[in-house]
Amino acid sequence: MNVASRTTLLTALLAPAAVSQEPLRCGYPERDILSPFRSPADVYAPPDELFRNLRIMQGIADKMPEKARYDDKGRQVVDHDAWRAAHDRVQQLGIDAGLLAQMMRLHRDGGQRRTAYFGSFYCDNIGYVMELISHIPGEPVRATREMALPRAAAFLRAHLGRRFGDLTDEERALVVANMPQVGSPAAKARGLTRAPDERDHLHSLRLVPFFQLLDCEAAIDRAQGLWFLRQVFDVRIDLAQAWLEPALPRVQQLLEDDDEAVKDAAIALIQSIGPADLAPPPEDAAALRAWADLAGKHLFPAIRNLNDTIIQLFPGAERDAVAAAGVQALEQSSIGDPFRGQDKDGKWFSGYRLARVPDALAPLAIPAEAVITSVNGVAVESAASLLAVARKLCSRARPTRLFVEYVRDGERHAVEYRLM
């Protein structure tokens, strides 16, 4: 019997799902008030003086782009006396982010919404601006979105990468003072379980509405969604790790879009998540798909070690290879031997000692000299019993988790394998 047939039970859960012939979606089907595109029908009375000055700023910026730039806070400024005077007045009046959000979502007057988007970037509270940026994909008027997107990208470049450790002592004290006490109902509601760490990012961004642009019928909307997501991932690759995976098949599909701008934007996004030595994108369609798959696996490997105690194994050739290598090593009993000993508390244990760990099995994160004592609570004492336990578990049902307990240097450990 060859190795492939011997691993049937262990790899039964590895069979990939049938590929659908339907067009792929972005992976975020749930729609809400922020999804493309809204149909606002309400009427709001904007604060007249504030909006009058915002329109002055907006008009000058539109007419004199050569005098406009983005400052170190990611906000557009214009070298013009009337613009500065209007800006000073806006600062004096203050901006109510809640009112702007209501107008963006619900006001039927497109001109008023456009002014609200323009003014949103001048809010004092950075977190509020981040929330308002997530309203852009739902705006039904493309010209308004096209005005807001580059402003949003500039703002994100200035703020999205900032961490708690970048703040001054005074700024840190202010952040901590404004936080609810850890353990309080308010802290639990916000998901706060500890005090800030220097590595913690100060801000985040809801990206679902931008991914949903990839499902729009108009090519320009898909291209703009891809472009904006690439801007975000260039600043924060961790946001790609958190949000991109459900949408990655759609992005890879857009590499073959009929529109050149969409294809170029998809390629740029794939390049932003690939390794530093990723080759230039090839011309051939099949080679381009393989290139994109390589970049995707760099960010989303098939075997993911979360913390040496939780390992996620996704279907694919990599998981098949690990299963085959494990079966072969255990059948040949070539990597260890039965072992009996005492832990640091003096308790006796027995199991299968790994004298060495082949490179093919290194992703499983069990070190050499570990003595495997049980799998899902079933004791093992030899290579044969370990293999029998694994086969028995896989033959009963399609397990989603395997708990492997082991002892090393007298200390007990456990690894959880999540079969995705």
PDB file of N, CA, C and O in Angstrom, residues 330 335-337 352-357 366-372 386:
ATOM      1  N   LEU A 330       5.627   7.617  11.386  1.00  0.00           N
ATOM      2  CA  LEU A 330       5.105   6.755  12.444  1.00  0.00           C
ATOM      3  C   LEU A 330       5.074   5.296  12.010  1.00  0.00           C
ATOM      4  O   LEU A 330       5.336   4.388  12.814  1.00  0.00           O
ATOM      5  N   ILE A 335      11.214   8.198  14.086  1.00  0.00           N
ATOM      6  CA  ILE A 335      11.498   9.510  14.700  1.00  0.00           C
ATOM      7  C   ILE A 335      11.486   9.477  16.222  1.00  0.00           C
ATOM      8  O   ILE A 335      11.682  10.507  16.864  1.00  0.00           O
ATOM      9  N   GLY A 336      11.247   8.309  16.824  1.00  0.00           N
ATOM     10  CA  GLY A 336      11.211   8.265  18.276  1.00  0.00           C
ATOM     11  C   GLY A 336      11.048   6.868  18.815  1.00  0.00           C
ATOM     12  O   GLY A 336      11.269   5.877  18.115  1.00  0.00           O
ATOM     13  N   ASP A 337      10.640   6.799  20.099  1.00  0.00           N
ATOM     14  CA  ASP A 337      10.502   5.507  20.754  1.00  0.00           C
ATOM     15  C   ASP A 337       9.574   5.644  21.956  1.00  0.00           C
ATOM     16  O   ASP A 337       9.307   6.758  22.421  1.00  0.00           O
ATOM     17  N   TYR A 352       4.939   8.498  23.636  1.00  0.00           N
ATOM     18  CA  TYR A 352       5.854   8.308  22.506  1.00  0.00           C
ATOM     19  C   TYR A 352       6.776   9.514  22.435  1.00  0.00           C
ATOM     20  O   TYR A 352       6.329  10.653  22.232  1.00  0.00           O
ATOM     21  N   ARG A 353       8.085   9.264  22.611  1.00  0.00           N
ATOM     22  CA  ARG A 353       9.072  10.355  22.629  1.00  0.00           C
ATOM     23  C   ARG A 353       9.548  10.649  21.216  1.00  0.00           C
ATOM     24  O   ARG A 353       9.918   9.742  20.463  1.00  0.00           O
ATOM     25  N   LEU A 354       9.525  11.940  20.869  1.00  0.00           N
ATOM     26  CA  LEU A 354      10.046  12.378  19.568  1.00  0.00           C
ATOM     27  C   LEU A 354      11.535  12.648  19.707  1.00  0.00           C
ATOM     28  O   LEU A 354      11.947  13.684  20.246  1.00  0.00           O
ATOM     29  N   ALA A 355      12.340  11.704  19.237  1.00  0.00           N
ATOM     30  CA  ALA A 355      13.789  11.904  19.304  1.00  0.00           C
ATOM     31  C   ALA A 355      14.236  13.001  18.354  1.00  0.00           C
ATOM     32  O   ALA A 355      15.207  13.713  18.614  1.00  0.00           O
ATOM     33  N   ARG A 356      13.546  13.133  17.247  1.00  0.00           N
ATOM     34  CA  ARG A 356      13.840  14.194  16.284  1.00  0.00           C
ATOM     35  C   ARG A 356      12.542  14.591  15.589  1.00  0.00           C
ATOM     36  O   ARG A 356      11.575  13.820  15.565  1.00  0.00           O
ATOM     37  N   VAL A 357      12.536  15.781  15.042  1.00  0.00           N
ATOM     38  CA  VAL A 357      11.363  16.290  14.317  1.00  0.00           C
ATOM     39  C   VAL A 357      11.794  16.618  12.895  1.00  0.00           C
ATOM     40  O   VAL A 357      12.557  17.567  12.673  1.00  0.00           O
ATOM     41  N   ILE A 366       5.531  20.793  17.761  1.00  0.00           N
ATOM     42  CA  ILE A 366       5.882  19.934  18.887  1.00  0.00           C
ATOM     43  C   ILE A 366       7.391  19.706  18.815  1.00  0.00           C
ATOM     44  O   ILE A 366       7.896  19.187  17.816  1.00  0.00           O
ATOM     45  N   PRO A 367       8.137  20.101  19.841  1.00  0.00           N
ATOM     46  CA  PRO A 367       9.605  20.073  19.746  1.00  0.00           C
ATOM     47  C   PRO A 367      10.178  18.672  19.951  1.00  0.00           C
ATOM     48  O   PRO A 367       9.528  17.755  20.461  1.00  0.00           O
ATOM     49  N   ALA A 368      11.425  18.531  19.534  1.00  0.00           N
ATOM     50  CA  ALA A 368      12.146  17.292  19.790  1.00  0.00           C
ATOM     51  C   ALA A 368      12.245  17.068  21.297  1.00  0.00           C
ATOM     52  O   ALA A 368      12.284  18.021  22.087  1.00  0.00           O
ATOM     53  N   GLU A 369      12.277  15.810  21.687  1.00  0.00           N
ATOM     54  CA  GLU A 369      12.318  15.360  23.084  1.00  0.00           C
ATOM     55  C   GLU A 369      10.980  15.517  23.798  1.00  0.00           C
ATOM     56  O   GLU A 369      10.874  15.246  24.994  1.00  0.00           O
ATOM     57  N   ALA A 370       9.952  15.936  23.075  1.00  0.00           N
ATOM     58  CA  ALA A 370       8.612  15.938  23.657  1.00  0.00           C
ATOM     59  C   ALA A 370       8.094  14.504  23.691  1.00  0.00           C
ATOM     60  O   ALA A 370       8.338  13.717  22.769  1.00  0.00           O
ATOM     61  N   VAL A 371       7.371  14.169  24.766  1.00  0.00           N
ATOM     62  CA  VAL A 371       6.773  12.839  24.888  1.00  0.00           C
ATOM     63  C   VAL A 371       5.267  12.992  24.742  1.00  0.00           C
ATOM     64  O   VAL A 371       4.589  13.545  25.623  1.00  0.00           O
ATOM     65  N   ILE A 372       4.732  12.561  23.617  1.00  0.00           N
ATOM     66  CA  ILE A 372       3.293  12.671  23.359  1.00  0.00           C
ATOM     67  C   ILE A 372       2.572  11.627  24.204  1.00  0.00           C
ATOM     68  O   ILE A 372       2.852  10.428  24.106  1.00  0.00           O
ATOM     69  N   LEU A 386      -0.047   5.708  18.514  1.00  0.00           N
ATOM     70  CA  LEU A 386      -0.329   7.091  18.119  1.00  0.00           C
ATOM     71  C   LEU A 386      -1.001   7.126  16.750  1.00  0.00           C
ATOM     72  O   LEU A 386      -2.001   7.835  16.550  1.00  0.00           O
TER      73      LEU A 386
END
